[in-house]
CSV table of C-alpha atoms in Angstrom, one decimal:
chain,number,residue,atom,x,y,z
A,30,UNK,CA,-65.4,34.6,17.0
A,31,UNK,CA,-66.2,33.0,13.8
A,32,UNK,CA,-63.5,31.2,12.2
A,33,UNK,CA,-62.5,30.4,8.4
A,34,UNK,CA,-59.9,28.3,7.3
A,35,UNK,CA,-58.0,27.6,3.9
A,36,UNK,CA,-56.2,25.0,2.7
A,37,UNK,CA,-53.5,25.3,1.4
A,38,UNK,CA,-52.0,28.6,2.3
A,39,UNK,CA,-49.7,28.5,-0.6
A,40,UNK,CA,-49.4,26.7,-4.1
A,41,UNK,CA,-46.9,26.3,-6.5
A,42,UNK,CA,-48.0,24.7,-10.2
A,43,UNK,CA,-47.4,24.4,-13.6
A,44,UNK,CA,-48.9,25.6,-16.1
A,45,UNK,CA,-52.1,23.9,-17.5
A,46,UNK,CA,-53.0,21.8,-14.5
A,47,UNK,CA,-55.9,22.1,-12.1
A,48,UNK,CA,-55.6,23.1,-8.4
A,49,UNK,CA,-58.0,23.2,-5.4
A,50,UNK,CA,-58.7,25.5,-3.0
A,51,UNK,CA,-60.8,24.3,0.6
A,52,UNK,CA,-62.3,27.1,2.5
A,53,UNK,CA,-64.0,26.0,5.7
A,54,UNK,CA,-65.7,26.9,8.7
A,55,UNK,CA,-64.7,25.9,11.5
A,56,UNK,CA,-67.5,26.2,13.9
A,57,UNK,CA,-70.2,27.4,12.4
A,58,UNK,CA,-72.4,27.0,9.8
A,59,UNK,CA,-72.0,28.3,6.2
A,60,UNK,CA,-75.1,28.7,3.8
A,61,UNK,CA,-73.4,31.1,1.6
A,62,UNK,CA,-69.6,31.5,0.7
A,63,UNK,CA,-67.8,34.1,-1.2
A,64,UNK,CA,-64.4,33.6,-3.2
A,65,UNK,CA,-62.6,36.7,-3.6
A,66,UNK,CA,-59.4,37.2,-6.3
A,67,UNK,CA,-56.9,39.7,-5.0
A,68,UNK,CA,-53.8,41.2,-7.6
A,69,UNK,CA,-50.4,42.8,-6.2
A,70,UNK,CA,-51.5,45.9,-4.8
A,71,UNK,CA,-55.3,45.7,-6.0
A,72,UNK,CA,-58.1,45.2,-4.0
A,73,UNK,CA,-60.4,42.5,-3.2
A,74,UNK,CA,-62.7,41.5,-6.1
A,75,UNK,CA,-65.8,39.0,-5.7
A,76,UNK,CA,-65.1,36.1,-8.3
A,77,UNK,CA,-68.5,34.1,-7.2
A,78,UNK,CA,-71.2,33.8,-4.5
A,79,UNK,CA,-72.0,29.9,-3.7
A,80,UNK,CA,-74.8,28.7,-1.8
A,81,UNK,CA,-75.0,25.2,0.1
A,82,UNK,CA,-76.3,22.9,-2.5
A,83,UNK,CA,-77.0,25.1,-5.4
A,84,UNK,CA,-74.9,26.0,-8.3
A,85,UNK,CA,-72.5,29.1,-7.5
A,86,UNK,CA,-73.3,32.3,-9.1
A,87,UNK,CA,-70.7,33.7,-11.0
A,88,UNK,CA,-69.5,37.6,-11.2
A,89,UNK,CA,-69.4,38.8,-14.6
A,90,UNK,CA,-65.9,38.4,-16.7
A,91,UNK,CA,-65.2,35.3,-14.2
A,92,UNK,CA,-65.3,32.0,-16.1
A,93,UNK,CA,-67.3,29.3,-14.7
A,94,UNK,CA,-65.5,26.4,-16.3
A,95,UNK,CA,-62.6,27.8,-15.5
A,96,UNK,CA,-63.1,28.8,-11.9
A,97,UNK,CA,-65.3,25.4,-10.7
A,98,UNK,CA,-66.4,26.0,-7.4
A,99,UNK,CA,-67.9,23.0,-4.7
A,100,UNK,CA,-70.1,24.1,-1.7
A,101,UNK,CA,-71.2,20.5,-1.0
A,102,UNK,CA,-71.6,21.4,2.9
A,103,UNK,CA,-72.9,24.1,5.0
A,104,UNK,CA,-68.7,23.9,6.3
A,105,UNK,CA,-67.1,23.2,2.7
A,106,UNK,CA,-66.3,25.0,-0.4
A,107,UNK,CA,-63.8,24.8,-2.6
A,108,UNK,CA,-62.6,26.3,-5.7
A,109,UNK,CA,-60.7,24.7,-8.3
A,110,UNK,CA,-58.6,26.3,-11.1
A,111,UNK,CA,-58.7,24.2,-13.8
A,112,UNK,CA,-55.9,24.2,-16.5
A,113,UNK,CA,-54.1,27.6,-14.5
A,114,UNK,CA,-51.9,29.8,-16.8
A,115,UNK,CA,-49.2,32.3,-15.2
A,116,UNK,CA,-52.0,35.1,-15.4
A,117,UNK,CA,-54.3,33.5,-12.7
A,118,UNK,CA,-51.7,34.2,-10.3
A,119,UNK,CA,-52.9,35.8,-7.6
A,120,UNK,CA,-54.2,35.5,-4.1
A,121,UNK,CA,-57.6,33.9,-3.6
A,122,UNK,CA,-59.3,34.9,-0.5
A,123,UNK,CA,-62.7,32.7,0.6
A,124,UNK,CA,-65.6,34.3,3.3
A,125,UNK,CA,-68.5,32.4,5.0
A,126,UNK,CA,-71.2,33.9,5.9
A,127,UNK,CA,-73.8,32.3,8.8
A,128,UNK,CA,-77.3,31.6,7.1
A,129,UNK,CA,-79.6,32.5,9.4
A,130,UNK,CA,-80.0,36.4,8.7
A,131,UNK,CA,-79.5,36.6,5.1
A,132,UNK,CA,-76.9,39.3,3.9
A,133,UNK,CA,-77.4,40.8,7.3
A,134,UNK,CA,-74.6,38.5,9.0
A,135,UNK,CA,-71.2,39.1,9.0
A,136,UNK,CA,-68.8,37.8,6.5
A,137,UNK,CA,-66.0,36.3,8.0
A,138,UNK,CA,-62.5,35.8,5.9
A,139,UNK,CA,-60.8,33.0,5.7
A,140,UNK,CA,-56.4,33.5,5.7
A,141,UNK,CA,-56.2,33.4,1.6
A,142,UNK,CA,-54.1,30.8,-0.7
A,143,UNK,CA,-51.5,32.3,-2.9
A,144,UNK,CA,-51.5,31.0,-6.2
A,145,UNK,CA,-48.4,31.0,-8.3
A,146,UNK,CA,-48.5,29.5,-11.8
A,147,UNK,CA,-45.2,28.9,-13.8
B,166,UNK,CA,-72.3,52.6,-11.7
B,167,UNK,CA,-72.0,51.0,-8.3
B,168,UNK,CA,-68.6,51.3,-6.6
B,169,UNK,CA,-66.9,52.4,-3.4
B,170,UNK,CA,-63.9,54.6,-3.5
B,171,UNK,CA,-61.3,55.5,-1.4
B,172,UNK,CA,-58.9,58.6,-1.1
B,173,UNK,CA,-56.1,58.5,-0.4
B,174,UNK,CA,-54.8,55.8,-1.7
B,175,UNK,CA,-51.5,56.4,-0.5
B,176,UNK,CA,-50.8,58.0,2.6
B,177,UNK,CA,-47.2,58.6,3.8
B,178,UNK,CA,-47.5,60.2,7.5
B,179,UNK,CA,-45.3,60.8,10.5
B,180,UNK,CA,-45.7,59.0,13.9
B,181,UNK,CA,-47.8,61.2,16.6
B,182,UNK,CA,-50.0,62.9,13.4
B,183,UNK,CA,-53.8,62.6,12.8
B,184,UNK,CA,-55.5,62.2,9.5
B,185,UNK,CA,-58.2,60.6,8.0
B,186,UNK,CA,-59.3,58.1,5.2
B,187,UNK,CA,-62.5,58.7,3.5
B,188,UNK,CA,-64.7,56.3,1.8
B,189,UNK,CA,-67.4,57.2,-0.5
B,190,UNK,CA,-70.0,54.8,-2.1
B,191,UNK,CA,-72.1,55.4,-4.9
B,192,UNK,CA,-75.5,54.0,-3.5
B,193,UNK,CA,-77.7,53.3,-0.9
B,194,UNK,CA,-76.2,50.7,2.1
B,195,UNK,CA,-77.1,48.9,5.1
B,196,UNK,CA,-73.6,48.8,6.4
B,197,UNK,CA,-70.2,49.4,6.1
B,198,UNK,CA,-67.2,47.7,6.9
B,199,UNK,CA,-63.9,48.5,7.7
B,200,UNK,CA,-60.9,46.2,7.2
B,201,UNK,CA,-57.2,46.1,7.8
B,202,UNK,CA,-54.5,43.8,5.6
B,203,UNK,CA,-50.9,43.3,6.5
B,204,UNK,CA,-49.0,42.5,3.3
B,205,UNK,CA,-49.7,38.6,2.7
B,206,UNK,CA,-52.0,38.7,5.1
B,207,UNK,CA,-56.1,38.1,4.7
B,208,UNK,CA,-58.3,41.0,6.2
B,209,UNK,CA,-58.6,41.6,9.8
B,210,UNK,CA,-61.9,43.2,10.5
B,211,UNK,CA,-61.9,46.7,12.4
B,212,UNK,CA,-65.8,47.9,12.1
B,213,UNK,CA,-69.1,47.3,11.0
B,214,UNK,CA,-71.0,50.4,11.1
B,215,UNK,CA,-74.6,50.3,10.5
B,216,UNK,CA,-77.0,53.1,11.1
B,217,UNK,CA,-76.3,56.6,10.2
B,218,UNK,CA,-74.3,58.8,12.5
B,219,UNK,CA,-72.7,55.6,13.9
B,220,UNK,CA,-69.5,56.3,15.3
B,221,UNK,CA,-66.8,53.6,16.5
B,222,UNK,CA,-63.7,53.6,18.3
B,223,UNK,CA,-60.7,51.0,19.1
B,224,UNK,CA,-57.8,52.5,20.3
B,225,UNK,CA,-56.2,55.0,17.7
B,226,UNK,CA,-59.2,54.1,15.1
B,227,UNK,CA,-62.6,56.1,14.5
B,228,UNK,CA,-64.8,54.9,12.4
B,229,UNK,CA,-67.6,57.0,10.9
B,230,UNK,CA,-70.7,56.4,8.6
B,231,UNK,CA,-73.0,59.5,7.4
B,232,UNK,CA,-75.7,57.6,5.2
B,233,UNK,CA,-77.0,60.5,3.7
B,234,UNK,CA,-73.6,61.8,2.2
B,235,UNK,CA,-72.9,57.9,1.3
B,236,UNK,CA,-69.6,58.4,3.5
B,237,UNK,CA,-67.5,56.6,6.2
B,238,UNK,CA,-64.1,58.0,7.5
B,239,UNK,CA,-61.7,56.2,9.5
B,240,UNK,CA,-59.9,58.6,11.9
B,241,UNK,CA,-56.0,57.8,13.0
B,242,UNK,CA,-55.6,59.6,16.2
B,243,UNK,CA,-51.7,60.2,17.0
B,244,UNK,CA,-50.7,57.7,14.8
B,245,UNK,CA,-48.1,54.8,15.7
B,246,UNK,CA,-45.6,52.8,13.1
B,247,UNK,CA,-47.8,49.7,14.2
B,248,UNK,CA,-51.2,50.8,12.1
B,249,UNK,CA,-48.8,50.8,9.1
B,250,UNK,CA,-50.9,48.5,7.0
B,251,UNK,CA,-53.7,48.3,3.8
B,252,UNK,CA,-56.8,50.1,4.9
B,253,UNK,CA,-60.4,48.9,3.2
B,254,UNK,CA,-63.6,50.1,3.4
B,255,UNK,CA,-66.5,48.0,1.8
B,256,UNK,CA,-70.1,48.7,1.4
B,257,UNK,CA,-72.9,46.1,1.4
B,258,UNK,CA,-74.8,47.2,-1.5
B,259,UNK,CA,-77.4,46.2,-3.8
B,260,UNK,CA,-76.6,44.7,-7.1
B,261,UNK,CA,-79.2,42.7,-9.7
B,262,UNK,CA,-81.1,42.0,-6.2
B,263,UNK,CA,-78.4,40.2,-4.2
B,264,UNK,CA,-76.4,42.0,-1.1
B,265,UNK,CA,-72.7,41.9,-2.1
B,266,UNK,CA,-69.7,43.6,-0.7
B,267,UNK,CA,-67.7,45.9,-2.6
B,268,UNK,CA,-64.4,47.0,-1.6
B,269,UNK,CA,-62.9,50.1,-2.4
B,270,UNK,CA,-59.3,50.4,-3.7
B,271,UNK,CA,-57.4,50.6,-0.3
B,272,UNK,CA,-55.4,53.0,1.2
B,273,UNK,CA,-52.2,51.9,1.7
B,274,UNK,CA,-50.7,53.7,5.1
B,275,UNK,CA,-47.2,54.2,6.0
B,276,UNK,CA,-46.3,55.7,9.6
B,277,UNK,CA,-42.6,56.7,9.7
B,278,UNK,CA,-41.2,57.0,12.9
């Protein structure tokens, strides 16, 4: 089966500096990948959709300068939380999605980073 | 407004009962999934069902999709402490002309022994 990694699993930072968050497919291709934001208890909720080599498209309420997002490669994204305050805590949860059926394909999940701010 | 909801969204229930989770959306979708989280865990994928009528099964788990009523049900036959875990259902649907899946709110399942 397809398989999606993150890196790292957990993160611990202060308040008002940036972190990064890898998502990566392992062995197969990406052309679109998804970042999901997950609260205690809440469900999953789509932040942004990126596509290899384009800007990423951004859900509405999510900040884009905020929330800077990478897909560079059809194996690579990454997400990056610039300036974090305690109320971007959560758990960030990336999918990949194989390119070559459109929204037909599965999305696979990668393991989700847990974000703490202090 | 599009969204997928769940009910229950709590379900306490005994070891060896059935009972069923139900999963409404409020438009038209190609497919819908079915996913399981353990707490801190990321989603393990149960079902994809895709046609209406479509009915799957793994072990103590039925899934169910009935297009025309815009439902899915998963189905816990004689239920075991083990499936205690975060139940989602999400629906691929059709928002400002890009496919995205929307998750319900989870149903979080408790099997006492």
């Amino acid at each position: 089966g397809a398989v999606v990694s993150q890196h790292p699993s957990r993160v611990i930072c202060k308040s008002g500096t940036s972190v990064k968050i890898e998502c990566r497919s392992l062995d197969f291709q990406a052309t679109t990948m998804f970042w999901y934001r997950q609260f205690p208890k809440q469900s999953l909720m789509l932040m942004a959709t990126s596509n290899e080599g384009s800007k990423a498209t951004y859900e509405q309420g999510v900040e884009k300068d905020k929330f800077l997002i990478n897909h560079a490669s059809l194996t690579l994204s990454t997400l990056t939380v610039t300036s974090a305050h305690p109320e971007d805590s959560s758990f960030y949860i990336c999918s990949a999605r194989r390119g070559n059926q459109g929204y037909q394909e599965t999305q696979y999940f990668g393991p989700g980073t847990r974000l703490l701010v202090l | 407004e599009l969204k997928v909801e769940q009910n229950p969204l709590f379900l306490s229930m005994q070891e060896g009962k059935n009972y069923t989770i139900y999963c409404n959306y409020s438009t038209t979708s190609d497919r819908l999934y079915w996913y399981r989280q353990d707490p801190g865990k990321s989603l393990e994928s149960l079902f994809v069902l895709l046609s209406n009528g479509a009915v799957k099964q793994e072990g103590r788990l039925m899934a169910s999709l009935d297009t025309k009523a815009r439902l899915s049900t998963l189905h816990i036959t004689a239920a075991v402490h083990d499936l205690s875990a975060t139940y989602f259902c999400a629906a691929l649907l059709l928002i400002q002309g890009a496919q995205k899946l929307v998750f319900g709110q989870g149903t979080r399942l408790t099997i006492n022994p």
